[in-house]
Short mmCIF file of C-alpha atoms in Angstrom, two decimals:
data_model
loop_
_atom_site.label_atom_id
_atom_site.label_comp_id
_atom_site.label_asym_id
_atom_site.label_seq_id
_atom_site.Cartn_x
_atom_site.Cartn_y
_atom_site.Cartn_z
CA UNK D 1 30.52 115.83 66.58
CA UNK D 2 27.97 114.62 69.83
CA UNK D 3 30.58 111.99 70.35
CA UNK D 4 27.82 110.87 72.85
CA UNK D 5 24.76 110.33 70.22
CA UNK D 6 24.03 106.62 70.29
CA UNK D 7 23.82 107.54 66.54
CA UNK D 8 26.34 108.82 66.30
CA UNK D 9 27.87 106.53 63.92
CA UNK D 10 25.02 105.32 61.68
CA UNK D 11 24.52 109.21 61.32
CA UNK D 12 28.13 110.86 60.26
CA UNK D 13 27.41 107.06 58.14
CA UNK D 14 24.59 108.52 56.26
CA UNK D 15 25.78 111.42 55.81
CA UNK D 16 29.56 110.54 53.71
CA UNK D 17 26.75 108.59 51.79
CA UNK D 18 24.46 111.32 50.88
CA UNK D 19 28.00 113.20 50.35
CA UNK D 20 29.61 110.50 47.61
CA UNK D 21 25.86 109.58 45.87
CA UNK D 22 25.77 113.20 44.76
CA UNK D 23 29.21 113.80 43.50
CA UNK D 24 28.84 110.25 41.72
CA UNK D 25 25.33 111.84 39.72
CA UNK D 26 27.42 115.46 39.24
CA UNK D 27 30.00 113.58 37.73
CA UNK D 28 32.52 115.47 40.30
CA UNK D 29 36.17 114.67 39.16
CA UNK D 30 37.27 114.78 43.65
CA UNK D 31 36.61 114.28 46.33
CA UNK D 32 37.93 115.60 49.51
CA UNK D 33 37.25 113.39 52.75
CA UNK D 34 38.77 115.10 56.11
CA UNK D 35 39.94 112.50 58.15
CA UNK D 36 42.01 111.88 61.39
CA UNK D 37 45.67 109.92 62.19
CA UNK D 38 43.39 109.30 65.16
CA UNK D 39 42.42 105.83 63.24
CA UNK D 40 45.37 104.74 63.82
CA UNK D 41 45.01 104.31 67.36
CA UNK D 42 48.37 104.52 70.22
CA UNK D 43 51.21 103.85 69.13
CA UNK D 44 53.80 102.57 71.40
CA UNK D 45 56.48 105.61 70.23
CA UNK D 46 56.48 105.60 65.89
CA UNK D 47 54.86 107.67 64.26
CA UNK D 48 52.32 105.94 61.85
CA UNK D 49 52.34 105.89 57.48
CA UNK D 50 49.44 105.88 55.41
CA UNK D 51 50.25 101.48 54.96
CA UNK D 52 49.75 101.18 58.48
CA UNK D 53 46.95 99.54 60.10
CA UNK D 54 44.40 100.72 62.10
CA UNK D 55 43.50 100.03 65.47
CA UNK D 56 41.08 103.24 66.52
CA UNK D 57 40.27 103.28 70.12
CA UNK D 58 37.39 105.64 70.41
CA UNK D 59 34.26 105.73 68.18
CA UNK D 60 35.46 108.89 66.95
CA UNK D 61 38.37 107.45 65.38
CA UNK D 62 36.23 103.76 64.39
CA UNK D 63 33.75 106.53 62.48
CA UNK D 64 36.86 107.50 60.33
CA UNK D 65 38.37 104.40 59.55
CA UNK D 66 34.35 103.55 59.01
CA UNK D 67 34.35 106.06 56.32
CA UNK D 68 37.32 105.94 54.93
CA UNK D 69 36.03 102.42 53.52
CA UNK D 70 33.30 103.34 52.54
CA UNK D 71 35.30 105.67 50.68
CA UNK D 72 37.56 103.26 49.16
CA UNK D 73 35.00 101.03 48.05
CA UNK D 74 33.31 104.45 45.97
CA UNK D 75 36.27 104.80 44.02
CA UNK D 76 36.70 101.91 43.26
CA UNK D 77 33.22 100.82 41.87
CA UNK D 78 31.90 104.38 40.46
CA UNK D 79 35.50 105.70 39.75
CA UNK D 80 35.45 108.34 41.95
CA UNK D 81 39.00 110.15 42.47
CA UNK D 82 39.14 110.15 46.07
CA UNK D 83 41.28 112.27 48.58
CA UNK D 84 41.45 111.04 52.18
CA UNK D 85 43.22 113.72 54.37
CA UNK D 86 44.33 112.09 58.08
CA UNK D 87 44.38 115.44 59.82
CA UNK D 88 46.18 115.84 63.93
CA UNK D 89 44.94 117.33 65.80
CA UNK D 90 44.08 121.00 64.60
CA UNK D 91 44.76 124.54 66.51
CA UNK D 92 45.53 127.92 66.12
CA UNK D 93 43.94 131.35 66.72
CA UNK D 94 40.41 131.77 67.80
CA UNK D 95 39.59 128.09 68.76
CA UNK D 96 36.61 128.47 71.10
CA UNK D 97 37.20 124.39 72.10
CA UNK D 98 39.53 121.80 72.55
CA UNK D 99 42.50 121.76 73.88
CA UNK D 100 43.87 124.78 73.44
CA UNK D 101 40.58 126.65 73.37
CA UNK D 102 39.54 125.43 77.12
CA UNK D 103 42.96 126.48 77.83
CA UNK D 104 42.37 129.71 76.83
CA UNK D 105 38.90 130.45 78.44
CA UNK D 106 40.76 129.12 81.72
CA UNK D 107 42.92 131.21 81.20
CA UNK D 108 40.83 134.60 80.41
CA UNK D 109 38.77 133.79 83.48
CA UNK D 110 41.53 132.71 86.16
CA UNK D 111 39.55 129.64 86.56
CA UNK D 112 40.50 126.09 86.95
CA UNK D 113 40.59 123.79 83.35
CA UNK D 114 40.16 119.91 83.15
CA UNK D 115 42.23 117.92 81.17
CA UNK D 116 41.08 114.25 80.27
CA UNK D 117 42.91 111.71 81.82
CA UNK D 118 46.34 112.04 83.69
CA UNK D 119 47.91 114.83 81.05
CA UNK D 120 50.95 112.74 80.33
CA UNK D 121 49.98 110.91 76.52
CA UNK D 122 51.59 112.40 73.36
CA UNK D 123 49.91 114.10 70.57
CA UNK D 124 50.50 116.07 66.86
CA UNK D 125 49.16 119.08 66.80
CA UNK D 126 48.73 120.97 63.73
CA UNK D 127 48.52 124.31 62.91
CA UNK D 128 45.07 125.01 61.51
CA UNK D 129 46.55 127.11 58.73
CA UNK D 130 48.69 124.09 57.19
CA UNK D 131 45.89 122.09 57.65
CA UNK D 132 44.33 124.11 55.38
CA UNK D 133 46.61 124.79 52.73
CA UNK D 134 46.64 121.01 52.50
CA UNK D 135 43.50 121.08 50.87
CA UNK D 136 44.37 123.43 48.23
CA UNK D 137 47.79 122.09 47.22
CA UNK D 138 45.38 118.92 46.90
CA UNK D 139 42.86 120.84 44.15
CA UNK D 140 46.15 121.95 42.57
CA UNK D 141 47.68 118.37 42.33
CA UNK D 142 44.38 116.34 41.60
CA UNK D 143 44.70 112.46 42.16
CA UNK D 144 43.37 109.52 40.35
CA UNK D 145 41.57 107.12 42.03
CA UNK D 146 41.60 106.19 45.55
CA UNK D 147 44.39 108.31 47.92
CA UNK D 148 45.07 108.44 51.03
CA UNK D 149 48.10 111.56 53.02
CA UNK D 150 48.29 112.26 56.86
CA UNK D 151 48.86 115.83 57.28
CA UNK D 152 50.70 116.03 59.75
CA UNK D 153 53.62 117.80 61.92
CA UNK D 154 55.51 113.85 62.31
CA UNK D 155 55.61 115.09 65.72
CA UNK D 156 54.81 114.55 69.09
CA UNK D 157 54.08 116.58 72.43
CA UNK D 158 53.09 115.70 75.61
CA UNK D 159 50.23 116.98 76.97
CA UNK D 160 51.95 118.20 80.48
CA UNK D 161 54.53 119.76 78.05
CA UNK D 162 52.20 121.73 76.18
CA UNK D 163 50.91 123.20 79.47
CA UNK D 164 54.54 124.36 80.43
CA UNK D 165 55.65 126.00 77.12
CA UNK D 166 51.95 127.60 77.75
CA UNK D 167 52.65 128.95 81.14
CA UNK D 168 56.34 130.13 79.54
CA UNK D 169 54.17 132.24 76.64
CA UNK D 170 51.82 133.71 79.65
CA UNK D 171 54.19 133.69 82.50
CA UNK D 172 51.29 132.25 84.72
CA UNK D 173 50.23 129.14 86.10
CA UNK D 174 46.88 127.44 84.87
CA UNK D 175 45.08 125.24 86.58
CA UNK D 176 44.96 121.74 85.57
CA UNK D 177 42.34 119.78 87.16
CA UNK D 178 42.81 115.59 85.42
CA UNK D 179 39.81 114.42 84.77
CA UNK D 180 40.95 110.76 85.49
CA UNK D 181 44.22 109.51 86.44
CA UNK D 182 44.26 106.46 84.24
CA UNK D 183 45.42 106.72 81.00
CA UNK D 184 43.80 106.63 77.26
CA UNK D 185 46.08 106.73 73.75
CA UNK D 186 49.53 107.41 75.49
CA UNK D 187 50.93 107.91 71.24
CA UNK D 188 49.25 109.46 68.31
CA UNK D 189 51.35 111.19 65.93
CA UNK D 190 51.80 110.28 62.33
CA UNK D 191 54.39 110.17 59.17
CA UNK D 192 53.83 112.86 56.82
CA UNK D 193 57.07 112.69 54.29
CA UNK D 194 54.54 111.46 51.58
CA UNK D 195 52.62 114.29 51.90
CA UNK D 196 55.19 116.25 51.56
CA UNK D 197 56.48 114.81 48.80
CA UNK D 198 53.21 114.09 46.12
CA UNK D 199 51.27 117.09 46.96
CA UNK D 200 54.38 119.20 48.48
CA UNK D 201 52.98 119.37 51.96
CA UNK D 202 55.41 122.21 54.11
CA UNK D 203 54.76 122.73 57.92
CA UNK D 204 55.28 126.60 57.81
CA UNK D 205 53.66 127.25 61.80
CA UNK D 206 55.70 125.18 63.47
CA UNK D 207 54.82 124.34 67.21
CA UNK D 208 55.75 126.99 69.51
CA UNK D 209 55.37 129.42 67.21
CA UNK D 210 51.73 128.27 67.21
CA UNK D 211 51.62 128.87 70.87
CA UNK D 212 53.00 132.31 70.65
CA UNK D 213 50.57 133.16 68.41
CA UNK D 214 47.22 132.18 70.12
CA UNK D 215 48.25 132.64 74.45
CA UNK D 216 50.87 136.05 73.43
CA UNK D 217 47.71 138.14 72.54
#
């Protein structure tokens, strides 16, 4: 995703419309849309619920919010069954981008990693296999109408603390450079109780275990 592309928002919405129109034409029984908990924006210290107001603070979060709004309208107007999964920050084995991927590259090459802002922000991390299983749950337990579920760990971790945990796993100091002393979205975390109750969603890989799977190799 090229967030610097001036046409990012319009292109994202155009692709969404193309998918929805195709699903409407083919009379698809259920559509699963991948969104993000970034639609909530920063919270003080509380985990966001699906019924909470949306206040995205980034272009990415705004694009996801717009996508959801279009999906809700299509669901009502054309009676499409649409499930929106708001994923938290994904990480996993073999990741080549994002925080974990960049830390892995830094560790392997013994170079300095640049972390966005000052590292004091909190994020909700979800192992990618758990995210994939949530999609399977939706397929097995189809929903009617328009539905939204947070697919998250429900726990927030400070970025700087994450770096320290990884250092303990690899028994090595990680060279870090911060892109700014300013803090961006301070606290992004989402409640997953609805998904657990209705979709039988569960966390199979806790955060520390996930980090060990990635960095102990």
